[in-house]
Coordinates of C-alpha atoms in Angstrom, one line a residue:
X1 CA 0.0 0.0 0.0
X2 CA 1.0 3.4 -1.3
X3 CA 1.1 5.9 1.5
X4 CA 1.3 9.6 1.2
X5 CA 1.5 12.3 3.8
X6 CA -0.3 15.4 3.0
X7 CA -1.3 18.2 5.5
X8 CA -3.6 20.3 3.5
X9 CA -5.2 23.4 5.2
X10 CA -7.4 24.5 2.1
X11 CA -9.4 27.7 3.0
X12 CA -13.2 27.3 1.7
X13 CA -13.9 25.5 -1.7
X14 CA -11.7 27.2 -4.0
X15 CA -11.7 27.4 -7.7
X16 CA -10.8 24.4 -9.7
X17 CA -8.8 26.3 -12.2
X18 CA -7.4 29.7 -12.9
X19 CA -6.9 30.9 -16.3
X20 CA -3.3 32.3 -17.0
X21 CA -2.2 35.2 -19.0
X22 CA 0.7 34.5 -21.3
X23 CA 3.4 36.5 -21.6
X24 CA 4.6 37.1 -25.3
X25 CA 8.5 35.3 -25.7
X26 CA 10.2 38.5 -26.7
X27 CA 9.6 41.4 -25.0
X28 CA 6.6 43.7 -26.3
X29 CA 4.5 47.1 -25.6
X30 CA 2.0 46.6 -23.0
X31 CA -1.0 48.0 -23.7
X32 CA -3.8 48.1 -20.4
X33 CA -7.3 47.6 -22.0
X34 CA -9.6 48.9 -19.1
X35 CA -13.2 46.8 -20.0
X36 CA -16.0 47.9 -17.5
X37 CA -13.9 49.2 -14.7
X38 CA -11.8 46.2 -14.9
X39 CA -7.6 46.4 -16.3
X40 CA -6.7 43.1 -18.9
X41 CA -3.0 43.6 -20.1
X42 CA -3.0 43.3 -23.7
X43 CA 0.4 43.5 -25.9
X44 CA 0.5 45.7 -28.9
X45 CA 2.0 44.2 -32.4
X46 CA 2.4 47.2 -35.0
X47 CA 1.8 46.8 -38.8
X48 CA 4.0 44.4 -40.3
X49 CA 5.4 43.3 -36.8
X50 CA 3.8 40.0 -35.1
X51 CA 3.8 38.6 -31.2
X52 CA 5.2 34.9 -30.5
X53 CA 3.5 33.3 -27.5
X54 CA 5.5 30.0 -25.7
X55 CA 2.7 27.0 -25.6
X56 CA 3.2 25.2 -22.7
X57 CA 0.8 22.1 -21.1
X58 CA -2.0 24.2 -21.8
X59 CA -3.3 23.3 -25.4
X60 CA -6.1 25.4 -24.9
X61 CA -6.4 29.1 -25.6
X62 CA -8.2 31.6 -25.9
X63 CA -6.8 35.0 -28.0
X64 CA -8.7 37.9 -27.8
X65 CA -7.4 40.3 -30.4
X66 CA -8.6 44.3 -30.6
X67 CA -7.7 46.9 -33.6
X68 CA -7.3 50.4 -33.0
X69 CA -10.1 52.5 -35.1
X70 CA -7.9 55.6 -35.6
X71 CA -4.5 54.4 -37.0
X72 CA -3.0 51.3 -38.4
X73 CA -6.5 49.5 -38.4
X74 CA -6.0 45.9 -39.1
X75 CA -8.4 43.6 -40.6
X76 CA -7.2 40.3 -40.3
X77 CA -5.1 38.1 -38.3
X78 CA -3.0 35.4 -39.1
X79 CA -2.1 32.5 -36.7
X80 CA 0.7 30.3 -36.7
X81 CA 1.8 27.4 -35.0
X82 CA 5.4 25.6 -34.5
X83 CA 6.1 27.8 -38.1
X84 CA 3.2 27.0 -40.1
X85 CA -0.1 29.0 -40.7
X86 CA -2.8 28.1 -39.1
X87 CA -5.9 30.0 -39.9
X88 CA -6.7 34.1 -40.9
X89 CA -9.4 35.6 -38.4
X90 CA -11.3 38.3 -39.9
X91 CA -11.4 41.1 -37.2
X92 CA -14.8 43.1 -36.0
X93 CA -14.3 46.8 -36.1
X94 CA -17.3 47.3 -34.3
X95 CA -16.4 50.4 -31.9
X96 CA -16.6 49.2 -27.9
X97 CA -18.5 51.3 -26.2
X98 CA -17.2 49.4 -22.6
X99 CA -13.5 49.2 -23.8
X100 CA -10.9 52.0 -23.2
X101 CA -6.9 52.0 -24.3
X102 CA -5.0 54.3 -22.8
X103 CA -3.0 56.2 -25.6
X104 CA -4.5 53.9 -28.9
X105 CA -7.8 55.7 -28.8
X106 CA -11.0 54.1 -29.5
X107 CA -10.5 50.3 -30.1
X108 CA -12.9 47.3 -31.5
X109 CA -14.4 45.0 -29.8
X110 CA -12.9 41.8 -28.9
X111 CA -12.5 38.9 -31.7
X112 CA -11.9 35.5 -29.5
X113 CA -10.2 32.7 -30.9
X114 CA -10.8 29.8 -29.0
X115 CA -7.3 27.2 -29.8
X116 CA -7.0 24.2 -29.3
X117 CA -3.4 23.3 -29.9
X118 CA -1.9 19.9 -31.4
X119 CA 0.1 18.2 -28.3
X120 CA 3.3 18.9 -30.4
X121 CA 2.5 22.8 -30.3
X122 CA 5.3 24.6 -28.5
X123 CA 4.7 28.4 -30.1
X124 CA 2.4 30.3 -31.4
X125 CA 2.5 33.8 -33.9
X126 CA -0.4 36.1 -34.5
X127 CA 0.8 38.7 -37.0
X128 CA -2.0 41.2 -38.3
X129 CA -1.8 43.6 -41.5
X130 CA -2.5 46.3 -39.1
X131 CA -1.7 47.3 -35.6
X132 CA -3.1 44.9 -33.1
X133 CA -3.5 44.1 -29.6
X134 CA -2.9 40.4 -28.6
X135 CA -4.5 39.1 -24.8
X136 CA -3.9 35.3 -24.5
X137 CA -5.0 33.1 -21.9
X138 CA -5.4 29.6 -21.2
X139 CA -8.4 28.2 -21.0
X140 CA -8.6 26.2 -17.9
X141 CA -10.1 22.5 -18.0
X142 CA -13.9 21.9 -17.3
X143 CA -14.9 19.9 -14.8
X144 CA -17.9 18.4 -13.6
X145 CA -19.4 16.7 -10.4
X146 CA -19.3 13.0 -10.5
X147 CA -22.5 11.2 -8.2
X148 CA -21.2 8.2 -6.7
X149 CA -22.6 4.3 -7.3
X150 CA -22.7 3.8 -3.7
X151 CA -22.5 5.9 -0.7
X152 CA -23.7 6.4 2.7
X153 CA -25.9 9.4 2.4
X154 CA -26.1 12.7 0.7
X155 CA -24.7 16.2 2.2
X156 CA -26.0 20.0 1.4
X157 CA -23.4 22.2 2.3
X158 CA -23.8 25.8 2.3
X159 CA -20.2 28.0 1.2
X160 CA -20.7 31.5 1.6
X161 CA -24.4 31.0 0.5
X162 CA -23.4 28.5 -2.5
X163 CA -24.4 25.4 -2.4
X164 CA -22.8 22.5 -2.9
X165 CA -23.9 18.3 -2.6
X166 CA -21.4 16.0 -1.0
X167 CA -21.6 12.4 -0.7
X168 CA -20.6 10.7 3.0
X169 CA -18.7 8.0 3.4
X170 CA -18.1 6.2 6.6
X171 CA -15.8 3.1 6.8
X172 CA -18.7 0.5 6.9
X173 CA -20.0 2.2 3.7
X174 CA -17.5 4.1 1.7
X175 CA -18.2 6.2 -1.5
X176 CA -18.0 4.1 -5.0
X177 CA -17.4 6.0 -8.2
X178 CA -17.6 4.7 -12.3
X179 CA -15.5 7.2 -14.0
X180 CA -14.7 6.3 -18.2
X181 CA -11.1 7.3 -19.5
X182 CA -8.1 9.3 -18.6
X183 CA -7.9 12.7 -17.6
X184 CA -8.0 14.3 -14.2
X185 CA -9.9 13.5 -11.0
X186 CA -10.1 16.0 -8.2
X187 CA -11.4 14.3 -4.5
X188 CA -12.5 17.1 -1.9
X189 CA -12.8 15.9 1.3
X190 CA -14.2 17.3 4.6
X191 CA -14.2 15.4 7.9
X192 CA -17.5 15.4 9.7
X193 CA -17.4 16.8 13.4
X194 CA -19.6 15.2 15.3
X195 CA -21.1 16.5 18.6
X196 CA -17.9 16.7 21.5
X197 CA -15.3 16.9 18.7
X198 CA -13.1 19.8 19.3
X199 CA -10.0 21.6 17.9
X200 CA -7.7 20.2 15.3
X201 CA -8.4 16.2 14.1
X202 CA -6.7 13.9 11.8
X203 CA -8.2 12.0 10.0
X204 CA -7.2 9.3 6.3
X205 CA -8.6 8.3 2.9
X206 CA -7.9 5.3 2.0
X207 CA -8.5 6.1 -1.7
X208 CA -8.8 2.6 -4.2
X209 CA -8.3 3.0 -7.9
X210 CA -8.6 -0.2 -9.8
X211 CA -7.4 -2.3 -6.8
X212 CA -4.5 0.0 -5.9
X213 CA -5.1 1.7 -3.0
X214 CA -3.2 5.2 -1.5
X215 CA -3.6 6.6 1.7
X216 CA -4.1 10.4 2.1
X217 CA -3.7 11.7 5.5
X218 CA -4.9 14.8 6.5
X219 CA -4.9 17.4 9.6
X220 CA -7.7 19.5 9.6
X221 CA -10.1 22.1 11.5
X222 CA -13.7 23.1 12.1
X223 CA -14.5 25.5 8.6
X224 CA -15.7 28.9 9.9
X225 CA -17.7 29.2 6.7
X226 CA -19.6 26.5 6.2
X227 CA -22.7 24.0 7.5
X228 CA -24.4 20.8 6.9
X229 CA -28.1 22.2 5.6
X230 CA -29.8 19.3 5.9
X231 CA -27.9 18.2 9.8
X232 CA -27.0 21.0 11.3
X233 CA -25.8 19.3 14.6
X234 CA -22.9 18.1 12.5
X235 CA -20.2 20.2 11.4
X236 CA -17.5 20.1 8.5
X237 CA -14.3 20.8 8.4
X238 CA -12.4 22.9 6.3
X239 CA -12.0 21.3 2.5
X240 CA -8.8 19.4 1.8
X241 CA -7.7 18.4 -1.9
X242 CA -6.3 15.9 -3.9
X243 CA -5.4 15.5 -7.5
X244 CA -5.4 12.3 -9.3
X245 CA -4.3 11.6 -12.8
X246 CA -6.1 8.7 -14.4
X247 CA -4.9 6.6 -17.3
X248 CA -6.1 4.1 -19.9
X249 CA -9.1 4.5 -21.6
X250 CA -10.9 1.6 -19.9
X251 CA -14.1 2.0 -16.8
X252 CA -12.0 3.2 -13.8
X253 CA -14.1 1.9 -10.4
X254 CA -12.9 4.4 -7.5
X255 CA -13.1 3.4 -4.0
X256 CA -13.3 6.2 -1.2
X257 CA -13.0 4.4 2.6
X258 CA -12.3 7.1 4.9
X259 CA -10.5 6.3 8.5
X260 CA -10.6 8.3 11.5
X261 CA -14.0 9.6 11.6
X262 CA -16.6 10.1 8.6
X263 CA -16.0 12.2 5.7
X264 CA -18.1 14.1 3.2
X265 CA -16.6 13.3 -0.3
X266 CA -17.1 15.2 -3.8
X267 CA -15.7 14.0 -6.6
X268 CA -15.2 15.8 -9.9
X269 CA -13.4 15.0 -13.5
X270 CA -13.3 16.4 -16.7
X271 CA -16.2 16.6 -18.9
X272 CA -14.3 14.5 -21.4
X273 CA -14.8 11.5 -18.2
X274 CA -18.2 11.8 -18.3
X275 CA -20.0 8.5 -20.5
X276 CA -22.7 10.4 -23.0

């Protein structure tokens, strides 16, 4: 048996994942597009010039890509990738009324390319015939909530007034997933304080993919956030996290047993896990 030793203090249910702004490989002119109060950093690629962007395990992007309406208006961009052209994107030069650039002047609004890159991908160009600025940001992966075969009982949290359904497990009747293909799992777990239990606790999964088991063991506290809607004389505890890469394109059967105490589990994978 496989066992890892994590302490994981996770404040509240946090985002799944962030999208990142790339940074263009040589240096370029930053350009702040303010959009509804809000600041994006955009780069600025004059006629004739182009912006090279470093592809890393992120395949997919998204490019937004604004002209400016008083000089140097471009009308097209090209995209490259690893050398070779990829496709021309036909700008809009509709005027944004919610978009400001500070010294361009009035600007379009934003045409989004959404990219998904071949795995060999390790740079992309955009080069317009005009002056353009370039925001590009990965897209982060979707994920989605994955209801378990078995389990003993079903959880209604409440998270800063979100909702969100957890499945418990207890030793006697842990939580049972199906989950089709590789791709990413994500397990949060929250021990389940039960009247008398005080201050910090440990408690383990014992976490079972395909017959191959890992222990997780956590050290947690009471969340100062967060309640059991539906049993409100229990308590949870702060969220903890874990990450698992699956493999294979074969039915994956997922085992959560918890030790320690009883647990409320959720489970999540990418859409692309998900049997239509």
């Amino acid at each position: 048996m496989k066992k890892l030793s994590l302490l994981l203090l996770i404040l509240g249910f946090s985002v799944l994942a962030c999208a990142i702004s790339l940074k263009p490989i040589k240096k370029a002119k930053i350009v702040k597009v303010t959009v509804a109060g809000k600041s994006y950093t955009y780069y600025l690629a004059e006629k004739g010039g182009f912006l090279d962007f470093k592809v890393g395990k992120a395949k997919r992007l998204k490019i937004f890509v604004r002209t400016s309406l008083t000089k140097n208006t471009a009308g097209w961009v090209d995209i490259y990738i690893n050398g070779q052209k990829y496709k021309r994107i036909k700008l809009k030069h509709d005027k944004s009324r919610k978009a400001y650039a500070k010294g361009v002047g009035a600007i379009t609004k934003a045409t989004v390319v959404k990219l998904k890159a071949p795995r060999v991908a390790k740079k992309i160009r955009i080069r317009g015939d005009g002056d353009i600025l370039v925001r590009v940001v990965t897209m982060p992966k979707s994920f989605v909530v994955i209801q378990p075969v078995k389990s003993a009982g079903t959880l209604s949290l409440i998270n800063n007034e979100r909702e969100f359904m957890y499945s418990k497990a207890t030793s006697s009747k842990p939580a049972e997933y199906t989950i089709f293909g590789s791709g990413t799992i994500i397990i949060y777990s929250r021990l389940i304080y039960q009247p008398g239990m005080l201050g910090t606790q440990r408690y383990s999964l014992i976490v079972t993919v395909d017959g191959k088991k890992t222990v997780y063991d956590f050290e947690t506290e009471k969340s100062s956030q967060s309640y059991f809607r539906n049993d409100k004389k229990l308590l949870p505890s702060r969220a903890n996290k874990v990450r698992i890469k699956l493999t294979g394109k074969s039915t994956h059967k997922i085992v959560i047993k918890p030790t320690g105490g009883d647990v409320a589990v959720r489970l999540l994978a990418q859409k692309s896990m998900v049997k239509r």
